Amino acid sequence: MKHFVITINRSFGSLGRPIAHKLSELLGVEYYDRDIVEAASKKMNLPISTISNIEEKNHNGFFSMLFPVGTGPMEQQKAVFETQAGFIQHVAEKESCIIVGRCADYVLKDLDYVMNVYIYAPYADRLANCVGPLHMEKSEAKKMIANVDKARDSYHRLYAGYPADDPDHMHLIVNSSLLEVDGTAQALAAIAREKFGDDKEKP
């Protein structure tokens, strides 16, 4: 395939992160999520906990990066965003990859080899995913869906100037409950191959 980048925004509980990870396996490219936070931590010489205040609540690996990074004073938030944006631009220019969240769709808006995807699911399905795959109590799940969606939307509006699910800035908006994790990833992989070309030999 040609050089490409797929950015993925998602509603909480839609299983966007597992879908992104599976998609990276199907396409044979790197998947960037927590790596962006870790890179910012090293470059800014700050502990990850300062950059992502939800990290300490990570019970089972699914809770990493639930809230947008940079919850300190505004200047520090801006510095974190700019550092992460620089990392995103670097990997996007260097290699084909999947990038989850962090306004990557906005950061890479001037590149013609980017496909922006928003993954969502109906509320009932998101709640079921939180209680099932994410192993949350129902009451906790309801709070997390409301709080995380609000936080992500605020973060995206602050830096990108539009909501993360804005159809004017997304190439695809996908309901993950239709095909679930594997099926959604396979469908996205097929679309990516069609858009960016498959350089494998055809029979």
Short mmCIF file of C-alpha atoms in Angstrom, two decimals:
data_model
loop_
_atom_site.label_atom_id
_atom_site.label_comp_id
_atom_site.label_asym_id
_atom_site.label_seq_id
_atom_site.Cartn_x
_atom_site.Cartn_y
_atom_site.Cartn_z
CA MET A 1 0.00 0.00 0.00
CA LYS A 2 1.00 3.60 -0.46
CA HIS A 3 2.09 5.69 2.49
CA PHE A 4 -0.99 6.40 4.65
CA VAL A 5 -2.18 7.41 8.10
CA ILE A 6 -5.52 6.54 9.67
CA THR A 7 -6.66 8.69 12.58
CA ILE A 8 -9.33 7.34 14.88
CA ASN A 9 -11.57 9.33 17.19
CA ARG A 10 -14.12 7.42 19.24
CA SER A 11 -16.92 7.67 21.76
CA PHE A 12 -16.20 6.04 25.09
CA GLY A 13 -17.32 2.43 25.22
CA SER A 14 -17.48 2.02 21.44
CA LEU A 15 -14.34 -0.16 21.59
CA GLY A 16 -12.53 2.22 19.26
CA ARG A 17 -9.13 1.44 20.73
CA PRO A 18 -9.36 -2.36 20.29
CA ILE A 19 -10.64 -1.78 16.76
CA ALA A 20 -7.69 0.52 16.03
CA HIS A 21 -5.27 -2.05 17.40
CA LYS A 22 -6.81 -4.85 15.32
CA LEU A 23 -6.76 -2.61 12.25
CA SER A 24 -3.04 -2.00 12.71
CA GLU A 25 -2.46 -5.77 12.77
CA LEU A 26 -4.53 -6.31 9.62
CA LEU A 27 -2.67 -3.59 7.74
CA GLY A 28 0.74 -4.44 9.21
CA VAL A 29 1.48 -0.94 10.50
CA GLU A 30 2.28 0.66 13.85
CA TYR A 31 -0.44 1.71 16.26
CA TYR A 32 0.11 4.88 18.30
CA ASP A 33 -1.86 5.66 21.42
CA ARG A 34 -0.10 5.64 24.78
CA ASP A 35 3.20 5.96 22.90
CA ILE A 36 2.28 9.59 22.24
CA VAL A 37 1.90 10.31 25.95
CA GLU A 38 5.16 8.52 26.74
CA ALA A 39 7.01 10.44 24.04
CA ALA A 40 5.71 13.75 25.40
CA SER A 41 6.69 12.69 28.91
CA LYS A 42 10.29 12.05 27.85
CA LYS A 43 10.62 15.19 25.72
CA MET A 44 9.16 17.46 28.41
CA ASN A 45 10.96 15.65 31.23
CA LEU A 46 7.69 15.25 33.10
CA PRO A 47 6.20 12.14 34.68
CA ILE A 48 3.42 10.51 32.69
CA SER A 49 1.09 11.12 35.63
CA THR A 50 1.46 14.85 35.06
CA ILE A 51 0.52 14.51 31.42
CA SER A 52 -2.30 11.99 31.84
CA ASN A 53 -4.10 12.18 35.17
CA ILE A 54 -6.10 9.06 34.50
CA GLU A 55 -3.06 6.77 34.32
CA GLU A 56 -3.06 6.06 38.07
CA LYS A 57 -6.60 4.70 37.76
CA ASN A 58 -5.62 2.14 35.16
CA HIS A 59 -6.92 -1.13 36.59
CA ASN A 60 -6.81 -3.47 33.62
CA GLY A 61 -5.20 -1.76 30.66
CA PHE A 62 -8.45 -0.52 29.11
CA PHE A 63 -8.52 2.71 31.08
CA SER A 64 -5.36 4.20 29.58
CA MET A 65 -6.08 7.55 27.98
CA LEU A 66 -9.73 7.83 28.92
CA PHE A 67 -9.47 11.57 29.37
CA PRO A 68 -7.59 14.05 27.23
CA VAL A 69 -4.09 14.82 28.38
CA GLY A 70 -2.95 18.08 29.91
CA THR A 71 -5.19 18.91 32.85
CA GLY A 72 -2.90 21.45 34.47
CA PRO A 73 -2.69 25.21 33.88
CA MET A 74 -3.52 26.36 30.37
CA GLU A 75 0.07 27.05 29.39
CA GLN A 76 1.09 23.56 30.40
CA GLN A 77 -1.87 22.07 28.53
CA LYS A 78 -0.82 23.94 25.40
CA ALA A 79 2.78 22.80 25.77
CA VAL A 80 1.65 19.18 26.09
CA PHE A 81 -0.59 19.49 23.04
CA GLU A 82 2.17 21.04 20.93
CA THR A 83 4.67 18.38 22.02
CA GLN A 84 2.28 15.60 21.15
CA ALA A 85 1.38 17.27 17.86
CA GLY A 86 5.06 17.33 16.96
CA PHE A 87 5.35 13.61 17.68
CA ILE A 88 2.23 12.86 15.62
CA GLN A 89 3.58 14.86 12.66
CA HIS A 90 6.91 13.04 12.92
CA VAL A 91 5.50 9.51 12.84
CA ALA A 92 2.95 10.43 10.16
CA GLU A 93 5.72 11.63 7.85
CA LYS A 94 8.01 8.72 8.70
CA GLU A 95 5.70 5.73 8.31
CA SER A 96 2.23 4.42 7.62
CA CYS A 97 0.39 4.08 10.93
CA ILE A 98 -2.81 4.22 12.96
CA ILE A 99 -3.13 7.13 15.43
CA VAL A 100 -5.79 7.17 18.14
CA GLY A 101 -7.25 10.44 19.42
CA ARG A 102 -5.28 13.51 20.48
CA CYS A 103 -6.65 15.65 17.65
CA ALA A 104 -4.53 13.79 15.10
CA ASP A 105 -7.16 14.49 12.45
CA TYR A 106 -6.62 18.22 13.03
CA VAL A 107 -2.86 18.03 13.43
CA LEU A 108 -2.55 16.21 10.08
CA LYS A 109 -5.25 18.16 8.25
CA ASP A 110 -2.92 19.36 5.51
CA LEU A 111 -1.74 15.89 4.48
CA ASP A 112 -3.43 14.16 1.54
CA TYR A 113 -2.62 10.62 2.67
CA VAL A 114 -4.75 10.70 5.84
CA MET A 115 -8.09 8.99 6.43
CA ASN A 116 -10.07 10.22 9.44
CA VAL A 117 -12.44 7.80 11.16
CA TYR A 118 -14.91 8.32 13.99
CA ILE A 119 -16.15 5.21 15.79
CA TYR A 120 -19.32 5.30 17.84
CA ALA A 121 -22.04 2.96 19.09
CA PRO A 122 -25.55 3.40 20.50
CA TYR A 123 -25.63 4.17 24.22
CA ALA A 124 -27.00 0.75 25.18
CA ASP A 125 -24.18 -1.01 23.34
CA ARG A 126 -21.55 1.25 24.88
CA LEU A 127 -22.94 0.54 28.33
CA ALA A 128 -22.87 -3.20 27.61
CA ASN A 129 -19.26 -2.94 26.42
CA CYS A 130 -18.25 -1.13 29.59
CA VAL A 131 -19.87 -3.72 31.82
CA GLY A 132 -18.64 -6.62 29.64
CA PRO A 133 -15.22 -6.22 27.95
CA LEU A 134 -14.19 -3.27 30.14
CA HIS A 135 -15.31 -4.95 33.40
CA MET A 136 -16.93 -1.89 34.94
CA GLU A 137 -19.83 -1.61 37.35
CA LYS A 138 -22.95 -0.30 35.61
CA SER A 139 -23.13 2.85 37.74
CA GLU A 140 -19.45 3.57 37.11
CA ALA A 141 -19.90 2.92 33.41
CA LYS A 142 -22.70 5.48 33.12
CA LYS A 143 -20.56 8.12 34.81
CA MET A 144 -17.53 7.33 32.67
CA ILE A 145 -19.49 7.49 29.41
CA ALA A 146 -20.85 10.91 30.31
CA ASN A 147 -17.62 12.33 31.74
CA VAL A 148 -15.17 10.97 29.19
CA ASP A 149 -17.28 11.94 26.19
CA LYS A 150 -17.61 15.45 27.60
CA ALA A 151 -13.88 15.73 28.32
CA ARG A 152 -12.84 14.45 24.90
CA ASP A 153 -15.29 16.74 23.14
CA SER A 154 -14.07 19.77 25.11
CA TYR A 155 -10.44 18.92 24.36
CA HIS A 156 -11.09 18.48 20.65
CA ARG A 157 -13.11 21.68 20.39
CA LEU A 158 -10.40 23.59 22.25
CA TYR A 159 -7.54 22.63 19.92
CA ALA A 160 -9.22 21.63 16.66
CA GLY A 161 -12.12 24.06 16.82
CA TYR A 162 -14.73 21.42 16.03
CA PRO A 163 -16.14 18.28 17.73
CA ALA A 164 -14.37 14.97 17.25
CA ASP A 165 -17.33 13.52 15.34
CA ASP A 166 -17.82 16.45 12.98
CA PRO A 167 -18.82 14.91 9.63
CA ASP A 168 -17.17 17.78 7.76
CA HIS A 169 -13.79 16.59 9.06
CA MET A 170 -14.30 12.81 9.08
CA HIS A 171 -14.04 10.53 6.07
CA LEU A 172 -15.91 7.73 7.83
CA ILE A 173 -18.27 7.58 10.80
CA VAL A 174 -18.77 3.96 11.83
CA ASN A 175 -21.19 2.25 14.21
CA SER A 176 -19.05 -0.44 15.83
CA SER A 177 -22.07 -2.37 17.12
CA LEU A 178 -22.91 -3.44 13.57
CA LEU A 179 -19.84 -5.65 13.01
CA GLU A 180 -18.14 -5.50 16.45
CA VAL A 181 -14.37 -5.32 16.86
CA ASP A 182 -13.04 -7.79 14.30
CA GLY A 183 -15.67 -7.07 11.66
CA THR A 184 -15.30 -3.31 11.97
CA ALA A 185 -11.51 -3.56 11.73
CA GLN A 186 -11.77 -5.79 8.67
CA ALA A 187 -14.20 -3.37 6.99
CA LEU A 188 -11.91 -0.42 7.69
CA ALA A 189 -8.92 -2.37 6.41
CA ALA A 190 -10.76 -3.09 3.16
CA ILE A 191 -11.64 0.59 2.74
CA ALA A 192 -8.05 1.63 3.47
CA ARG A 193 -6.73 -0.80 0.85
CA GLU A 194 -9.22 0.56 -1.67
CA LYS A 195 -8.34 4.18 -0.90
CA PHE A 196 -4.57 3.87 -0.63
CA GLY A 197 -4.01 1.01 -3.04
CA ASP A 198 -2.79 -2.51 -2.40
CA ASP A 199 0.62 -3.12 -3.87
CA LYS A 200 0.46 -6.87 -3.42
CA GLU A 201 0.61 -8.92 -6.58
CA LYS A 202 -2.84 -9.80 -7.85
CA PRO A 203 -3.54 -13.17 -9.49
#
